[in-house]
C-alpha atoms as a PDB file:
ATOM      1  CA  MET A   1     -10.121  31.000   8.030  1.00  0.00           C
ATOM      2  CA  SER A   2      -8.289  31.503  11.671  1.00  0.00           C
ATOM      3  CA  LYS A   3      -4.466  30.904  11.636  1.00  0.00           C
ATOM      4  CA  THR A   4      -4.337  30.523  15.264  1.00  0.00           C
ATOM      5  CA  THR A   5      -5.510  27.241  16.618  1.00  0.00           C
ATOM      6  CA  ARG A   6      -4.970  24.920  19.460  1.00  0.00           C
ATOM      7  CA  ALA A   7      -1.633  23.520  17.648  1.00  0.00           C
ATOM      8  CA  THR A   8      -0.145  26.997  16.811  1.00  0.00           C
ATOM      9  CA  GLN A   9      -0.592  28.205  20.343  1.00  0.00           C
ATOM     10  CA  ALA A  10       0.581  24.780  21.595  1.00  0.00           C
ATOM     11  CA  LEU A  11       3.785  25.585  19.161  1.00  0.00           C
ATOM     12  CA  ALA A  12       4.178  28.895  20.092  1.00  0.00           C
ATOM     13  CA  LYS A  13       3.970  27.918  23.902  1.00  0.00           C
ATOM     14  CA  ALA A  14       6.642  25.451  23.363  1.00  0.00           C
ATOM     15  CA  GLY A  15       9.137  28.306  22.168  1.00  0.00           C
ATOM     16  CA  VAL A  16       9.118  26.196  18.498  1.00  0.00           C
ATOM     17  CA  SER A  17      10.157  28.694  15.182  1.00  0.00           C
ATOM     18  CA  PHE A  18       7.419  27.882  12.947  1.00  0.00           C
ATOM     19  CA  THR A  19       5.454  29.333  10.173  1.00  0.00           C
ATOM     20  CA  VAL A  20       1.848  29.041   8.798  1.00  0.00           C
ATOM     21  CA  HIS A  21       0.573  28.087   5.428  1.00  0.00           C
ATOM     22  CA  SER A  22      -2.979  27.839   4.208  1.00  0.00           C
ATOM     23  CA  TYR A  23      -4.318  26.114   0.968  1.00  0.00           C
ATOM     24  CA  ASP A  24      -7.324  25.246  -0.583  1.00  0.00           C
ATOM     25  CA  TYR A  25      -8.746  22.104   1.258  1.00  0.00           C
ATOM     26  CA  ASP A  26     -10.379  19.380  -1.449  1.00  0.00           C
ATOM     27  CA  PRO A  27     -12.881  17.502   1.044  1.00  0.00           C
ATOM     28  CA  GLY A  28     -13.367  15.271  -1.589  1.00  0.00           C
ATOM     29  CA  ALA A  29      -9.940  14.352  -2.067  1.00  0.00           C
ATOM     30  CA  GLU A  30      -8.947  10.568  -1.909  1.00  0.00           C
ATOM     31  CA  ARG A  31      -5.758  11.274   0.269  1.00  0.00           C
ATOM     32  CA  VAL A  32      -5.591  14.377   2.043  1.00  0.00           C
ATOM     33  CA  GLY A  33      -2.138  14.607   2.731  1.00  0.00           C
ATOM     34  CA  LEU A  34      -1.113  14.380  -1.091  1.00  0.00           C
ATOM     35  CA  GLN A  35      -3.556  17.028  -1.983  1.00  0.00           C
ATOM     36  CA  ALA A  36      -2.020  19.180   0.725  1.00  0.00           C
ATOM     37  CA  ALA A  37       1.346  18.644  -0.805  1.00  0.00           C
ATOM     38  CA  GLU A  38       0.167  19.195  -4.435  1.00  0.00           C
ATOM     39  CA  ALA A  39      -1.702  22.707  -3.323  1.00  0.00           C
ATOM     40  CA  LEU A  40       1.247  23.739  -1.212  1.00  0.00           C
ATOM     41  CA  GLY A  41       3.653  22.857  -4.305  1.00  0.00           C
ATOM     42  CA  GLU A  42       5.614  20.774  -2.356  1.00  0.00           C
ATOM     43  CA  ASN A  43       7.511  17.208  -2.244  1.00  0.00           C
ATOM     44  CA  PRO A  44       4.755  14.735  -0.709  1.00  0.00           C
ATOM     45  CA  SER A  45       7.794  13.371   1.308  1.00  0.00           C
ATOM     46  CA  ARG A  46       8.170  16.883   3.309  1.00  0.00           C
ATOM     47  CA  VAL A  47       4.357  17.065   3.882  1.00  0.00           C
ATOM     48  CA  LEU A  48       3.352  14.967   6.847  1.00  0.00           C
ATOM     49  CA  LYS A  49       0.360  13.339   7.733  1.00  0.00           C
ATOM     50  CA  THR A  50      -1.267  12.704  10.902  1.00  0.00           C
ATOM     51  CA  LEU A  51      -2.574   9.718  11.805  1.00  0.00           C
ATOM     52  CA  MET A  52      -4.198   8.113  15.195  1.00  0.00           C
ATOM     53  CA  ALA A  53      -3.986   4.744  15.676  1.00  0.00           C
ATOM     54  CA  GLU A  54      -4.389   2.106  18.840  1.00  0.00           C
ATOM     55  CA  VAL A  55      -1.517  -0.128  20.096  1.00  0.00           C
ATOM     56  CA  ASP A  56      -2.694  -3.008  22.007  1.00  0.00           C
ATOM     57  CA  GLY A  57      -6.123  -1.077  22.195  1.00  0.00           C
ATOM     58  CA  LYS A  58      -4.434   2.166  23.576  1.00  0.00           C
ATOM     59  CA  PRO A  59      -4.408   5.481  21.713  1.00  0.00           C
ATOM     60  CA  VAL A  60      -0.790   6.671  19.830  1.00  0.00           C
ATOM     61  CA  CYS A  61      -0.488   9.357  17.256  1.00  0.00           C
ATOM     62  CA  CYS A  62       2.004   8.811  14.319  1.00  0.00           C
ATOM     63  CA  ILE A  63       3.254  11.469  12.079  1.00  0.00           C
ATOM     64  CA  VAL A  64       4.486   9.868   8.421  1.00  0.00           C
ATOM     65  CA  PRO A  65       5.215  11.428   5.008  1.00  0.00           C
ATOM     66  CA  SER A  66       1.751  11.893   3.396  1.00  0.00           C
ATOM     67  CA  ASP A  67       3.011   9.660   0.046  1.00  0.00           C
ATOM     68  CA  ARG A  68       3.695   6.755   2.317  1.00  0.00           C
ATOM     69  CA  GLU A  69       1.520   4.204   4.158  1.00  0.00           C
ATOM     70  CA  VAL A  70       2.208   2.854   8.035  1.00  0.00           C
ATOM     71  CA  SER A  71       3.191  -0.637   8.374  1.00  0.00           C
ATOM     72  CA  MET A  72       0.881  -1.706  11.412  1.00  0.00           C
ATOM     73  CA  LYS A  73       3.538  -4.141  12.453  1.00  0.00           C
ATOM     74  CA  LYS A  74       6.402  -1.221  12.793  1.00  0.00           C
ATOM     75  CA  LEU A  75       3.900   1.060  14.580  1.00  0.00           C
ATOM     76  CA  ALA A  76       3.226  -1.665  17.167  1.00  0.00           C
ATOM     77  CA  ALA A  77       7.170  -2.564  17.613  1.00  0.00           C
ATOM     78  CA  ALA A  78       7.737   0.960  17.753  1.00  0.00           C
ATOM     79  CA  PHE A  79       5.244   1.181  20.975  1.00  0.00           C
ATOM     80  CA  GLY A  80       6.745  -1.972  22.402  1.00  0.00           C
ATOM     81  CA  GLY A  81       3.258  -3.747  21.431  1.00  0.00           C
ATOM     82  CA  LYS A  82       2.002  -6.751  19.770  1.00  0.00           C
ATOM     83  CA  SER A  83      -0.792  -5.224  17.302  1.00  0.00           C
ATOM     84  CA  ALA A  84      -1.888  -1.944  15.767  1.00  0.00           C
ATOM     85  CA  SER A  85      -5.036  -0.638  14.057  1.00  0.00           C
ATOM     86  CA  MET A  86      -6.183   2.783  12.780  1.00  0.00           C
ATOM     87  CA  MET A  87      -8.201   4.512  15.377  1.00  0.00           C
ATOM     88  CA  LYS A  88     -12.266   4.811  13.762  1.00  0.00           C
ATOM     89  CA  PRO A  89     -12.652   8.566  12.812  1.00  0.00           C
ATOM     90  CA  ALA A  90     -15.124   9.287  15.519  1.00  0.00           C
ATOM     91  CA  ASP A  91     -12.884   8.190  18.233  1.00  0.00           C
ATOM     92  CA  ALA A  92      -9.732  10.251  16.532  1.00  0.00           C
ATOM     93  CA  GLU A  93     -11.949  13.233  16.650  1.00  0.00           C
ATOM     94  CA  ARG A  94     -13.159  12.941  20.229  1.00  0.00           C
ATOM     95  CA  LEU A  95      -9.978  12.074  21.111  1.00  0.00           C
ATOM     96  CA  THR A  96      -7.790  14.956  19.587  1.00  0.00           C
ATOM     97  CA  GLY A  97     -10.529  17.868  19.648  1.00  0.00           C
ATOM     98  CA  TYR A  98      -9.796  18.176  16.007  1.00  0.00           C
ATOM     99  CA  HIS A  99     -11.903  17.314  12.759  1.00  0.00           C
ATOM    100  CA  VAL A 100     -10.676  14.255  10.206  1.00  0.00           C
ATOM    101  CA  GLY A 101      -8.277  16.390   7.816  1.00  0.00           C
ATOM    102  CA  GLY A 102      -7.524  18.918  10.468  1.00  0.00           C
ATOM    103  CA  ILE A 103      -6.086  16.588  12.901  1.00  0.00           C
ATOM    104  CA  SER A 104      -2.433  18.142  14.381  1.00  0.00           C
ATOM    105  CA  PRO A 105      -0.627  16.179  16.924  1.00  0.00           C
ATOM    106  CA  PHE A 106      -0.090  19.708  18.223  1.00  0.00           C
ATOM    107  CA  GLY A 107      -2.363  20.892  21.159  1.00  0.00           C
ATOM    108  CA  GLN A 108      -4.258  17.680  21.439  1.00  0.00           C
ATOM    109  CA  ARG A 109      -6.709  17.636  24.007  1.00  0.00           C
ATOM    110  CA  LYS A 110      -5.299  14.554  25.627  1.00  0.00           C
ATOM    111  CA  LEU A 111      -1.694  13.852  25.105  1.00  0.00           C
ATOM    112  CA  VAL A 112      -1.024  10.417  23.901  1.00  0.00           C
ATOM    113  CA  PRO A 113       2.437   8.955  23.096  1.00  0.00           C
ATOM    114  CA  THR A 114       3.525   9.761  19.443  1.00  0.00           C
ATOM    115  CA  ALA A 115       5.836   8.359  16.596  1.00  0.00           C
ATOM    116  CA  ILE A 116       7.589  10.022  13.760  1.00  0.00           C
ATOM    117  CA  GLU A 117       8.767   8.345  10.811  1.00  0.00           C
ATOM    118  CA  GLU A 118      12.748   8.583  11.453  1.00  0.00           C
ATOM    119  CA  ALA A 119      13.207   9.328   7.484  1.00  0.00           C
ATOM    120  CA  ALA A 120      11.437  12.293   8.121  1.00  0.00           C
ATOM    121  CA  LEU A 121      14.146  13.415  10.311  1.00  0.00           C
ATOM    122  CA  ASP A 122      16.661  13.831   7.572  1.00  0.00           C
ATOM    123  CA  GLU A 123      14.351  16.770   6.047  1.00  0.00           C
ATOM    124  CA  PRO A 124      15.390  20.566   6.651  1.00  0.00           C
ATOM    125  CA  LEU A 125      11.935  21.466   6.979  1.00  0.00           C
ATOM    126  CA  VAL A 126       8.706  19.744   7.241  1.00  0.00           C
ATOM    127  CA  TYR A 127       4.827  20.736   6.847  1.00  0.00           C
ATOM    128  CA  ILE A 128       2.509  19.225   9.755  1.00  0.00           C
ATOM    129  CA  ASN A 129      -1.317  19.886   9.961  1.00  0.00           C
ATOM    130  CA  GLY A 130      -1.884  23.004  11.713  1.00  0.00           C
ATOM    131  CA  GLY A 131      -5.056  22.242  13.889  1.00  0.00           C
ATOM    132  CA  GLN A 132      -7.678  22.578  10.621  1.00  0.00           C
ATOM    133  CA  ARG A 133      -8.371  21.768   7.476  1.00  0.00           C
ATOM    134  CA  GLY A 134      -6.480  24.068   4.873  1.00  0.00           C
ATOM    135  CA  LEU A 135      -3.809  24.704   7.356  1.00  0.00           C
ATOM    136  CA  GLN A 136       0.079  23.339   7.903  1.00  0.00           C
ATOM    137  CA  VAL A 137       2.541  24.481   9.960  1.00  0.00           C
ATOM    138  CA  ARG A 138       6.447  24.571   8.448  1.00  0.00           C
ATOM    139  CA  LEU A 139       8.754  24.044  11.009  1.00  0.00           C
ATOM    140  CA  ALA A 140      11.873  21.523  11.298  1.00  0.00           C
ATOM    141  CA  PRO A 141      11.182  17.798  12.060  1.00  0.00           C
ATOM    142  CA  LYS A 142      13.472  17.827  15.128  1.00  0.00           C
ATOM    143  CA  ASP A 143      11.630  20.672  16.718  1.00  0.00           C
ATOM    144  CA  ALA A 144       8.224  18.892  16.084  1.00  0.00           C
ATOM    145  CA  GLN A 145       9.891  15.856  17.290  1.00  0.00           C
ATOM    146  CA  ALA A 146      11.033  17.478  20.557  1.00  0.00           C
ATOM    147  CA  ALA A 147       7.828  19.602  20.912  1.00  0.00           C
ATOM    148  CA  LEU A 148       5.751  16.553  21.230  1.00  0.00           C
ATOM    149  CA  LYS A 149       8.413  14.222  23.126  1.00  0.00           C
ATOM    150  CA  ALA A 150       7.624  11.882  20.096  1.00  0.00           C
ATOM    151  CA  ILE A 151      10.004   8.752  19.851  1.00  0.00           C
ATOM    152  CA  ALA A 152      11.760   8.304  15.785  1.00  0.00           C
ATOM    153  CA  ALA A 153      11.160   5.022  14.811  1.00  0.00           C
ATOM    154  CA  PRO A 154      10.487   3.362  11.105  1.00  0.00           C
ATOM    155  CA  LEU A 155       7.178   3.567  10.620  1.00  0.00           C
ATOM    156  CA  ILE A 156       6.380   2.652   7.109  1.00  0.00           C
ATOM    157  CA  ALA A 157       5.751   0.085   5.144  1.00  0.00           C
END
């Protein structure tokens, strides 16, 4: 497994301090984020999942703790929209250039508006997908927010 991806290159180019962590990805896991947290020996609230969605038909990215679910109502409100829905996996892969299970908010093919769960900003360090299955980057959540120009909002149900 390569530890250099578009995501790690984007972080390095942005001058963000991060470390790279690999784990054995289980393609059969019911919830990828929880499987990553368990494999890394981390609290699921510190292992964030990257989800691609649409607000009023426009693509957005949201980053939330792996043990929580996104509220579509709160997601729509965060972007000033009326409705939100999860993006189809094939559309998410085409838009981001990453495979489902390895979607990172960093280094996506097309820059889309991004929101991070505000509670995640209270953690000293978080893990976010590093651009391939079984690869996570650990960094300060405020550094992730700055690199992504992400809004912080209450997103979880």
